[in-house]
Amino acid sequence: MEEPYFQKTLETMSRSDLETYQLKGLKKTVRQVYDNVPFYKEKLKALNIHPDDINSLDDVKRLPFTTKDDIRRNYPFGLAAVSLNEIAEIHASSGTTGTPTLGLYTLQDIERWGDMMARCLVMSGLTNKDVFQITPTLGMFTGGFGFFYGGRKVGATIVPASAGFTRRQIQYMLDFGTTMIAAIVSYLLRIAEVAAEMGIDLAKDTKVRKGIVGSEMWTPEMGRRICSIYNMDLYDIYGLTELCGPGVGNDCRIHDGIHLWEDHYIVEVIDPKTGEQIGPEEKGELAFTTIQKDAAPLLRYRTRDLSYLYDSLTCECGRTHRRMAKVQGRVDDMIKVSGVNFWPSQVEAVLMKQPNVGTEYLIYVARKGSADHMTIKVEAKSKMSEEEKKNLAAKLSAELREVLIFTPEVIILAPGELPRTETGKAKRLIDERAI
Ligand code: ZN
């Protein structure tokens, strides 16, 4: 079967054409922010850089970084390169840790976002014959609308269900014959639970065979669990509100790395401590320079997401845009317990390997005296005796020790004991030491 593309010429362009395209975009963007955004003009002047000095892609290294704090300090429109009149849409992240970060778009930005989303959706198997159910919120968040704009371009039958009302969502799936679903991972798990309560087997009773998920961190182990519950293929979409929302990149049917749309972004991996650019296959912080954005272009935006770029510039799917490894954690999400640094995802990977463990868990960290104490509460997949619970807890505790070096306490709960969220990301970590 021939590989489907949404924009074949752009998705498969040669490296040299792509680089020519990128340099043109970079020059335009530096000029745009120099002329229209006082924040950038000052920064560039301080570094003695004039837009005419940008002559090669390597010159991106000379440009100043932009941080999330810079975006917050310039809330709401300080980084806009166009007048409010030209801004067609405003979206915002949740802002749970302070001022929300905004996504600003001109009409052209919306078009381009829709194109990137359509590429990601086609890469994930969406066609104009699919019934596509969108479960992320259609509101201030970028998720719902991103899938909506992309799905429309592909010509699929869209069910803009938005978040929550899980029983109703499942009814839509059955009634409309949904074949593909967009969601965050924790919501796919919630749907699975409610479906079980309703006596519905998602794998047998629905036609959902493709899923596209983003926003939350999830391990391949969790992905495999979900694929078997739904009997579907799962795709990983990457994005950030500041860059456009979802749609910055996506994994292809090979499921080996995420293609990043390099005709829209120049991507770098940097050392999070020194800011020095580092090479392919080396892990560091992702930084993006937008090269096709008009409303609020960003230079070297530091994402805090940790990953690495692949050395290889080719892929079996035929796309030439560089791949990155699945994001392995955020600089800010790393926790330190008893002197050991790790990400909650490392715990999830161990838990999900056990077939009799359910998909809900909570990591709880507290200080006891002068020592850190970590408890992991995890639900059993089905009802268990006290004896079975004790044995499973001991097994998990020993396996976690291999990864964490210290031994955490593990408590096995009955199915359904942990609190659930109907909308938004699941809370997997409570760190009492920080409260
Ligand atoms: Zn590929």
PDB file of C-alpha atoms in Angstrom, residues 201 203 223-232 381:
ATOM      1  CA  ASP A 201     -16.094  -4.427  25.489  1.00  0.00           C
ATOM      2  CA  ALA A 203     -12.304  -4.122  21.519  1.00  0.00           C
ATOM      3  CA  GLY A 223       0.621   2.348  25.544  1.00  0.00           C
ATOM      4  CA  ARG A 224       0.627  -1.428  25.092  1.00  0.00           C
ATOM      5  CA  ARG A 225      -1.996  -1.793  27.830  1.00  0.00           C
ATOM      6  CA  ILE A 226      -4.290   0.677  26.107  1.00  0.00           C
ATOM      7  CA  CYS A 227      -3.787  -0.871  22.670  1.00  0.00           C
ATOM      8  CA  SER A 228      -4.900  -4.237  23.991  1.00  0.00           C
ATOM      9  CA  ILE A 229      -7.970  -2.864  25.832  1.00  0.00           C
ATOM     10  CA  TYR A 230      -9.203  -1.130  22.657  1.00  0.00           C
ATOM     11  CA  ASN A 231      -7.565  -3.432  20.114  1.00  0.00           C
ATOM     12  CA  MET A 232      -6.163  -0.326  18.441  1.00  0.00           C
ATOM     13  CA  LYS A 381      -6.409  -5.254  37.936  1.00  0.00           C
TER      14      LYS A 381
END
